Amino acid sequence: MAGWSCLVTGAGGFLGQKIVRFLLEEKELQEIRALDKFFRPELQEEFSNLKHKIKLTILEGDILDKQCLKKACQGISVVIHTASVIDVVNSIQRETIMNVNLKGTQLLLEACTQANVPIFIYTSSVEVAGPNSYREIVQNGHEEEHRETRWSSAYPYSKKLAEKAVLAADGWTLQDGGTLYTCALRPMYIYGEGSPFLYAQMTEALKNNGILVYNTKLSKANPVYVGNAAWAHILASRALRDPKKAPSIRGQFYYISDNTPHQSYGEFNYTLGKEWGFSLDSSMSLPISLQYWVAFLLELVSFLISPIYKYQPSFTRHLVTLSNSVFTFSYKKAQQDLGYEPLFSWEEAKQKTIQWIGSVVEQHKETLKTKTH
């Protein structure tokens, strides 16, 4: 596909902007369209200052706006769809999450068929696979196990249905008689410089004398560095454009992890933060089974009083399960089919992230100084 063009949705986000930067190095790519609802002014400036031969068009628009999608998809050969509302604590309205994550994906697929876009790559999530129970142990899981989340929480549920829609759309006939090729990538918990989750946890800890509250000792996860998650998307776009590789990739999903050591979320945060004086919460925590039932009671109260009062539980059964499960996956299938190898080693990813956390700490100190003067 000589002289191809690519649309990235969610291009102003944590993962999306990394994908854009990688695309700027791609051969024969003529145009990148970066679509998001909002771009921070400093990112907009950075994008426009990037020295490159490829045309980079910034589009501010809504994933639910059909006209916006029609315009964005015109003349595009590959769509990388990362736009999504991520919410693990149920703080965002269910309707908003379902609309953006599911309806937005369906509208984008329709826009692709009308605009004859032949390739669609979807950023799914490991959460579409579970974990369904904190008692279940999954180590180095793989695609053939066909795991599926049973949670009705808006985020995993919307991502599961959106991924199904994307994979079912493989083979659709385009307006010009061509065929749509699709695939989905399921990254693990993504970390790295700029991570909104890490930022929230570190700033929360800074208000609490540097104590990291998220000390879930029994969980085991394999986080993936943002640079490696972005790189997998580039390889998927190359593979689906390759007539020899495409047939075995179409309609498939892939777990995307890297060589970050498998560890609990608490240990992971401590590894990244200890250099800056962060420490783990050493206070006793409730047994997981008890946390689970307390969460159940809170959800029940929330449901019962919902007609008269909107009560948001501080934690849910889904969050307790997510935070305390042994749930890790291998990237072997992505390695075989996409030629995926992590571009950044654990050491490199760790150093980049630690350095960034240092800047968050400095920023916090500056803010405190300003307040006291």
CSV table of C-alpha atoms in Angstrom, one decimal:
chain,number,residue,atom,x,y,z
A,1,MET,CA,0.0,0.0,0.0
A,2,ALA,CA,2.3,2.7,-1.3
A,3,GLY,CA,1.6,6.2,0.0
A,4,TRP,CA,-0.7,5.2,2.8
A,5,SER,CA,-2.4,7.4,5.4
A,6,CYS,CA,-3.4,6.8,9.0
A,7,LEU,CA,-6.1,8.1,11.4
A,8,VAL,CA,-5.4,7.8,15.1
A,9,THR,CA,-8.3,8.3,17.5
A,10,GLY,CA,-7.6,9.3,21.1
A,11,ALA,CA,-4.4,10.8,19.7
A,12,GLY,CA,-4.1,13.3,22.6
A,13,GLY,CA,-4.1,10.5,25.1
A,14,PHE,CA,-1.4,8.7,27.0
A,15,LEU,CA,-1.1,5.9,24.4
A,16,GLY,CA,-2.4,7.7,21.3
A,17,GLN,CA,0.4,10.4,21.3
A,18,LYS,CA,3.1,7.7,21.5
A,19,ILE,CA,1.5,5.9,18.5
A,20,VAL,CA,1.6,9.2,16.6
A,21,ARG,CA,5.3,9.7,17.4
A,22,PHE,CA,6.1,6.2,16.1
A,23,LEU,CA,4.0,6.7,12.9
A,24,LEU,CA,6.2,9.8,12.1
A,25,GLU,CA,9.0,7.3,11.4
A,26,GLU,CA,7.0,5.0,9.1
A,27,LYS,CA,8.0,4.5,5.5
A,28,GLU,CA,5.7,5.7,2.7
A,29,LEU,CA,3.2,7.2,5.2
A,30,GLN,CA,1.9,10.4,3.7
A,31,GLU,CA,-0.5,11.7,6.3
A,32,ILE,CA,-1.4,11.2,10.0
A,33,ARG,CA,-4.7,12.5,11.2
A,34,ALA,CA,-4.7,12.9,15.0
A,35,LEU,CA,-8.3,12.9,16.3
A,36,ASP,CA,-9.3,13.7,19.9
A,37,LYS,CA,-12.0,15.6,21.7
A,38,PHE,CA,-9.4,17.8,23.2
A,39,PHE,CA,-5.6,18.4,22.8
A,40,ARG,CA,-3.7,20.1,25.6
A,41,PRO,CA,-2.2,23.3,24.2
A,42,GLU,CA,1.4,22.1,25.0
A,43,LEU,CA,0.8,18.8,23.1
A,44,GLN,CA,-0.7,20.7,20.1
A,45,GLU,CA,2.4,22.9,20.1
A,46,GLU,CA,4.7,19.8,20.4
A,47,PHE,CA,2.9,18.0,17.5
A,48,SER,CA,3.1,21.1,15.3
A,49,ASN,CA,6.9,21.5,16.1
A,50,LEU,CA,7.8,17.9,15.3
A,51,LYS,CA,10.2,18.0,12.3
A,52,HIS,CA,9.0,15.4,9.8
A,53,LYS,CA,8.2,14.9,6.2
A,54,ILE,CA,4.8,13.4,6.9
A,55,LYS,CA,1.7,15.7,7.0
A,56,LEU,CA,0.2,15.8,10.5
A,57,THR,CA,-3.3,17.0,10.8
A,58,ILE,CA,-4.8,17.7,14.2
A,59,LEU,CA,-8.6,17.2,14.4
A,60,GLU,CA,-10.6,18.2,17.5
A,61,GLY,CA,-13.9,16.4,17.4
A,62,ASP,CA,-16.2,13.9,19.1
A,63,ILE,CA,-16.2,10.2,18.4
A,64,LEU,CA,-20.0,10.3,18.6
A,65,ASP,CA,-20.2,13.0,15.8
A,66,LYS,CA,-21.0,11.1,12.5
A,67,GLN,CA,-20.0,14.1,10.4
A,68,CYS,CA,-16.7,14.5,12.2
A,69,LEU,CA,-15.9,10.7,11.6
A,70,LYS,CA,-16.9,10.9,8.0
A,71,LYS,CA,-14.5,13.8,7.4
A,72,ALA,CA,-11.7,12.1,9.5
A,73,CYS,CA,-11.9,8.8,7.6
A,74,GLN,CA,-12.0,10.3,4.0
A,75,GLY,CA,-9.0,9.1,2.0
A,76,ILE,CA,-7.6,7.1,5.0
A,77,SER,CA,-6.1,3.6,4.6
A,78,VAL,CA,-5.5,2.6,8.3
A,79,VAL,CA,-7.5,3.5,11.4
A,80,ILE,CA,-5.9,2.9,14.8
A,81,HIS,CA,-8.7,3.4,17.3
A,82,THR,CA,-7.4,4.1,20.9
A,83,ALA,CA,-10.1,6.6,22.0
A,84,SER,CA,-11.8,5.3,25.1
A,85,VAL,CA,-13.1,6.3,28.5
A,86,ILE,CA,-11.1,4.4,31.1
A,87,ASP,CA,-12.8,4.0,34.5
A,88,VAL,CA,-12.1,1.3,37.1
A,89,VAL,CA,-13.7,3.1,40.1
A,90,ASN,CA,-17.1,3.7,38.6
A,91,SER,CA,-16.7,7.5,38.9
A,92,ILE,CA,-18.0,8.3,35.4
A,93,GLN,CA,-21.6,7.9,34.3
A,94,ARG,CA,-22.3,4.5,32.8
A,95,GLU,CA,-24.1,6.0,29.8
A,96,THR,CA,-21.0,8.1,29.0
A,97,ILE,CA,-18.7,5.1,29.0
A,98,MET,CA,-21.0,2.9,27.0
A,99,ASN,CA,-21.5,5.7,24.4
A,100,VAL,CA,-17.9,6.5,23.9
A,101,ASN,CA,-16.5,3.0,24.1
A,102,LEU,CA,-19.2,1.0,22.3
A,103,LYS,CA,-21.3,3.4,20.3
A,104,GLY,CA,-18.3,5.4,19.2
A,105,THR,CA,-16.5,2.3,18.0
A,106,GLN,CA,-19.7,1.2,16.1
A,107,LEU,CA,-20.0,4.6,14.4
A,108,LEU,CA,-16.3,4.6,13.5
A,109,LEU,CA,-16.6,1.1,11.9
A,110,GLU,CA,-19.6,2.4,9.8
A,111,ALA,CA,-17.6,5.5,8.8
A,112,CYS,CA,-14.8,3.2,7.7
A,113,THR,CA,-17.0,1.2,5.4
A,114,GLN,CA,-18.6,4.3,3.9
A,115,ALA,CA,-15.1,5.9,3.3
A,116,ASN,CA,-13.5,2.7,2.1
A,117,VAL,CA,-11.0,2.4,4.9
A,118,PRO,CA,-9.6,-1.1,4.5
A,119,ILE,CA,-7.8,-1.6,7.9
A,120,PHE,CA,-9.1,-1.1,11.4
A,121,ILE,CA,-6.9,-1.7,14.5
A,122,TYR,CA,-8.7,-1.6,17.9
A,123,THR,CA,-7.0,-0.9,21.3
A,124,SER,CA,-8.9,-3.3,23.5
A,125,SER,CA,-7.9,-4.1,27.1
A,126,VAL,CA,-6.8,-7.1,29.2
A,127,GLU,CA,-9.9,-6.4,31.2
A,128,VAL,CA,-12.1,-7.9,28.5
A,129,ALA,CA,-10.7,-11.2,29.7
A,130,GLY,CA,-11.2,-10.7,33.4
A,131,PRO,CA,-10.2,-11.4,36.2
A,132,ASN,CA,-13.6,-12.8,37.2
A,133,SER,CA,-12.5,-14.0,40.6
A,134,TYR,CA,-9.6,-13.2,43.0
A,135,ARG,CA,-9.4,-16.9,43.7
A,136,GLU,CA,-8.7,-17.8,40.1
A,137,ILE,CA,-5.0,-17.9,39.2
A,138,VAL,CA,-4.0,-17.1,35.6
A,139,GLN,CA,-0.3,-17.0,34.9
A,140,ASN,CA,1.0,-16.5,31.3
A,141,GLY,CA,-2.4,-16.8,29.9
A,142,HIS,CA,-2.9,-17.0,26.1
A,143,GLU,CA,-5.4,-16.3,23.4
A,144,GLU,CA,-6.6,-19.9,22.9
A,145,GLU,CA,-8.1,-19.9,26.4
A,146,HIS,CA,-10.9,-17.5,25.2
A,147,ARG,CA,-11.3,-15.8,28.5
A,148,GLU,CA,-14.2,-13.3,28.9
A,149,THR,CA,-15.1,-10.9,31.6
A,150,ARG,CA,-18.4,-11.6,33.4
A,151,TRP,CA,-18.5,-8.1,35.1
A,152,SER,CA,-21.3,-5.8,34.2
A,153,SER,CA,-19.1,-2.7,35.2
A,154,ALA,CA,-19.3,-0.2,32.4
A,155,TYR,CA,-15.6,-0.2,31.5
A,156,PRO,CA,-14.9,-3.9,31.0
A,157,TYR,CA,-18.4,-4.5,29.6
A,158,SER,CA,-18.2,-1.7,27.0
A,159,LYS,CA,-14.6,-2.8,25.9
A,160,LYS,CA,-15.7,-6.4,25.6
A,161,LEU,CA,-18.7,-5.5,23.4
A,162,ALA,CA,-16.7,-3.0,21.3
A,163,GLU,CA,-13.9,-5.6,20.7
A,164,LYS,CA,-16.6,-8.2,19.6
A,165,ALA,CA,-18.0,-5.6,17.2
A,166,VAL,CA,-14.6,-4.9,15.7
A,167,LEU,CA,-13.7,-8.5,15.2
A,168,ALA,CA,-17.1,-9.3,13.8
A,169,ALA,CA,-16.7,-6.5,11.3
A,170,ASP,CA,-13.7,-8.2,9.7
A,171,GLY,CA,-14.7,-9.2,6.2
A,172,TRP,CA,-17.3,-6.4,5.8
A,173,THR,CA,-17.7,-5.2,2.3
A,174,LEU,CA,-16.7,-1.6,1.8
A,175,GLN,CA,-18.6,0.9,-0.3
A,176,ASP,CA,-16.2,0.4,-3.2
A,177,GLY,CA,-16.4,-3.4,-3.1
A,178,GLY,CA,-13.2,-3.8,-1.1
A,179,THR,CA,-12.9,-5.7,2.2
A,180,LEU,CA,-12.4,-4.5,5.8
A,181,TYR,CA,-9.6,-6.1,7.7
A,182,THR,CA,-9.7,-5.8,11.5
A,183,CYS,CA,-7.8,-6.9,14.6
A,184,ALA,CA,-7.7,-6.0,18.3
A,185,LEU,CA,-4.8,-5.6,20.8
A,186,ARG,CA,-5.3,-6.2,24.5
A,187,PRO,CA,-2.6,-4.4,26.4
A,188,MET,CA,-1.9,-5.2,30.0
A,189,TYR,CA,-2.0,-2.3,32.6
A,190,ILE,CA,-0.1,0.4,30.7
A,191,TYR,CA,2.5,2.4,32.6
A,192,GLY,CA,5.2,5.0,31.7
A,193,GLU,CA,5.9,8.7,31.7
A,194,GLY,CA,2.6,10.6,31.5
A,195,SER,CA,0.5,7.7,32.9
A,196,PRO,CA,-2.7,9.2,34.3
A,197,PHE,CA,-3.0,6.3,36.8
A,198,LEU,CA,0.5,6.6,38.1
A,199,TYR,CA,0.1,10.4,38.3
A,200,ALA,CA,-3.0,10.0,40.4
A,201,GLN,CA,-1.4,7.5,42.7
A,202,MET,CA,1.8,9.5,43.2
A,203,THR,CA,0.0,12.8,43.8
A,204,GLU,CA,-2.3,11.1,46.3
A,205,ALA,CA,0.7,9.6,48.1
A,206,LEU,CA,2.4,13.0,48.2
A,207,LYS,CA,-0.5,14.4,50.1
A,208,ASN,CA,-0.1,11.4,52.5
A,209,ASN,CA,3.6,11.8,53.5
A,210,GLY,CA,4.7,9.7,50.5
A,211,ILE,CA,2.8,6.6,51.6
A,212,LEU,CA,1.4,4.6,48.7
A,213,VAL,CA,-2.0,3.4,49.7
A,214,TYR,CA,-2.4,1.0,46.8
A,215,ASN,CA,-0.6,-1.9,48.6
A,216,THR,CA,-2.2,-5.0,47.2
A,217,LYS,CA,0.3,-7.6,48.2
A,218,LEU,CA,-1.4,-10.7,46.8
A,219,SER,CA,-2.0,-9.4,43.2
A,220,LYS,CA,0.3,-10.4,40.4
A,221,ALA,CA,0.2,-8.4,37.2
A,222,ASN,CA,2.5,-7.9,34.2
A,223,PRO,CA,2.3,-4.2,33.4
A,224,VAL,CA,3.4,-3.1,29.9
A,225,TYR,CA,5.4,0.0,29.1
A,226,VAL,CA,3.6,2.5,27.0
A,227,GLY,CA,6.3,2.6,24.3
A,228,ASN,CA,6.0,-1.2,23.8
A,229,ALA,CA,2.2,-1.0,23.7
A,230,ALA,CA,2.4,1.7,21.1
A,231,TRP,CA,5.0,-0.3,19.1
A,232,ALA,CA,2.6,-3.3,18.9
A,233,HIS,CA,0.1,-1.0,17.1
A,234,ILE,CA,2.7,0.0,14.5
A,235,LEU,CA,3.5,-3.7,13.9
A,236,ALA,CA,-0.2,-4.6,13.6
A,237,SER,CA,-0.6,-1.8,11.0
A,238,ARG,CA,2.4,-3.2,9.0
A,239,ALA,CA,1.1,-6.8,9.3
A,240,LEU,CA,-2.4,-6.0,8.1
A,241,ARG,CA,-1.0,-4.1,5.1
A,242,ASP,CA,1.2,-7.1,4.2
A,243,PRO,CA,-0.8,-9.5,1.8
A,244,LYS,CA,1.2,-12.5,3.1
A,245,LYS,CA,0.7,-11.8,6.8
A,246,ALA,CA,-2.8,-10.3,6.8
A,247,PRO,CA,-4.8,-13.5,6.3
A,248,SER,CA,-3.7,-15.0,9.6
A,249,ILE,CA,-4.1,-11.8,11.6
A,250,ARG,CA,-7.6,-10.7,10.4
A,251,GLY,CA,-10.3,-11.0,13.0
A,252,GLN,CA,-7.8,-11.9,15.7
A,253,PHE,CA,-7.0,-10.4,19.1
A,254,TYR,CA,-3.6,-10.3,20.8
A,255,TYR,CA,-2.4,-9.9,24.4
A,256,ILE,CA,0.3,-7.2,24.5
A,257,SER,CA,2.8,-7.5,27.4
A,258,ASP,CA,6.6,-7.1,27.7
A,259,ASN,CA,9.4,-8.1,30.0
A,260,THR,CA,8.4,-6.0,32.9
A,261,PRO,CA,8.7,-8.3,36.0
A,262,HIS,CA,5.4,-9.9,37.2
A,263,GLN,CA,4.7,-8.3,40.6
A,264,SER,CA,1.9,-6.9,42.7
A,265,TYR,CA,0.6,-3.4,42.0
A,266,GLY,CA,1.9,-2.3,45.4
A,267,GLU,CA,5.4,-3.6,44.7
A,268,PHE,CA,5.4,-2.1,41.2
A,269,ASN,CA,4.5,1.4,42.5
A,270,TYR,CA,7.1,1.1,45.2
A,271,THR,CA,9.8,0.1,42.7
A,272,LEU,CA,9.0,3.2,40.6
A,273,GLY,CA,8.6,5.6,43.6
A,274,LYS,CA,11.2,4.5,46.3
A,275,GLU,CA,14.0,6.7,44.8
A,276,TRP,CA,11.8,9.7,45.5
A,277,GLY,CA,11.0,8.7,49.1
A,278,PHE,CA,7.7,6.9,48.5
A,279,SER,CA,7.0,4.0,50.9
A,280,LEU,CA,4.3,1.3,51.1
A,281,ASP,CA,1.4,1.5,53.5
A,282,SER,CA,2.4,-1.0,56.2
A,283,SER,CA,-1.0,-0.9,58.1
A,284,MET,CA,-3.0,-4.0,58.3
A,285,SER,CA,-5.7,-4.4,55.6
A,286,LEU,CA,-8.9,-6.4,55.7
A,287,PRO,CA,-8.8,-10.0,54.4
A,288,ILE,CA,-9.8,-10.0,50.7
A,289,SER,CA,-12.9,-12.0,51.3
A,290,LEU,CA,-14.1,-9.5,53.8
A,291,GLN,CA,-13.2,-6.5,51.4
A,292,TYR,CA,-15.3,-8.3,48.8
A,293,TRP,CA,-18.4,-8.6,51.0
A,294,VAL,CA,-18.1,-5.1,52.3
A,295,ALA,CA,-18.0,-4.0,48.6
A,296,PHE,CA,-21.1,-6.1,47.9
A,297,LEU,CA,-23.0,-4.4,50.8
A,298,LEU,CA,-21.9,-0.9,49.6
A,299,GLU,CA,-23.1,-1.8,46.1
A,300,LEU,CA,-26.4,-3.1,47.5
A,301,VAL,CA,-26.9,0.1,49.5
A,302,SER,CA,-26.1,2.2,46.3
A,303,PHE,CA,-28.7,0.2,44.3
A,304,LEU,CA,-31.4,0.4,47.0
A,305,ILE,CA,-31.2,4.2,47.5
A,306,SER,CA,-30.5,5.0,43.8
A,307,PRO,CA,-34.1,6.2,43.2
A,308,ILE,CA,-33.7,9.0,45.7
A,309,TYR,CA,-29.9,9.5,46.1
A,310,LYS,CA,-26.9,8.9,43.9
A,311,TYR,CA,-24.4,7.2,46.2
A,312,GLN,CA,-21.0,6.1,44.7
A,313,PRO,CA,-19.3,3.3,46.7
A,314,SER,CA,-15.6,4.0,47.5
A,315,PHE,CA,-14.8,0.5,46.2
A,316,THR,CA,-16.6,-2.3,44.3
A,317,ARG,CA,-16.3,-6.0,44.0
A,318,HIS,CA,-14.9,-5.5,40.5
A,319,LEU,CA,-12.1,-3.2,41.9
A,320,VAL,CA,-11.3,-5.6,44.8
A,321,THR,CA,-11.0,-8.5,42.3
A,322,LEU,CA,-8.9,-6.4,39.8
A,323,SER,CA,-6.6,-5.3,42.6
A,324,ASN,CA,-6.0,-8.7,44.2
A,325,SER,CA,-5.8,-11.2,41.4
A,326,VAL,CA,-2.9,-13.2,39.9
A,327,PHE,CA,-3.6,-12.4,36.2
A,328,THR,CA,-0.7,-12.4,33.8
A,329,PHE,CA,-0.5,-13.0,30.0
A,330,SER,CA,2.1,-14.0,27.5
A,331,TYR,CA,2.9,-12.0,24.3
A,332,LYS,CA,3.9,-15.2,22.3
A,333,LYS,CA,1.1,-15.0,19.8
A,334,ALA,CA,1.8,-11.3,19.0
A,335,GLN,CA,5.5,-12.4,18.6
A,336,GLN,CA,4.6,-15.1,16.2
A,337,ASP,CA,2.0,-13.3,14.1
A,338,LEU,CA,3.0,-9.6,14.3
A,339,GLY,CA,6.8,-10.0,14.8
A,340,TYR,CA,6.3,-8.2,18.1
A,341,GLU,CA,9.3,-7.8,20.3
A,342,PRO,CA,9.4,-5.2,23.1
A,343,LEU,CA,11.3,-2.2,21.8
A,344,PHE,CA,12.2,-1.0,25.4
A,345,SER,CA,13.8,-3.2,28.0
A,346,TRP,CA,12.4,-3.2,31.6
A,347,GLU,CA,15.5,-1.2,32.7
A,348,GLU,CA,15.0,1.4,30.1
A,349,ALA,CA,11.2,1.7,30.8
A,350,LYS,CA,11.8,1.8,34.5
A,351,GLN,CA,14.4,4.6,34.2
A,352,LYS,CA,12.2,6.7,32.0
A,353,THR,CA,9.2,6.3,34.3
A,354,ILE,CA,11.3,7.0,37.5
A,355,GLN,CA,12.7,10.1,35.9
A,356,TRP,CA,9.2,11.3,35.1
A,357,ILE,CA,7.9,10.6,38.6
A,358,GLY,CA,10.8,12.8,39.8
A,359,SER,CA,9.3,15.6,37.8
A,360,VAL,CA,5.9,15.0,39.3
A,361,VAL,CA,7.5,15.3,42.8
A,362,GLU,CA,9.3,18.5,41.8
A,363,GLN,CA,6.0,19.9,40.4
A,364,HIS,CA,4.3,19.1,43.7
A,365,LYS,CA,7.0,20.9,45.7
A,366,GLU,CA,6.7,24.0,43.5
A,367,THR,CA,3.0,24.0,44.0
A,368,LEU,CA,3.4,23.8,47.8
A,369,LYS,CA,6.0,26.7,47.7
A,370,THR,CA,3.6,28.9,45.7
A,371,LYS,CA,0.8,28.2,48.2
A,372,THR,CA,2.9,29.0,51.3
A,373,HIS,CA,4.2,32.3,49.8
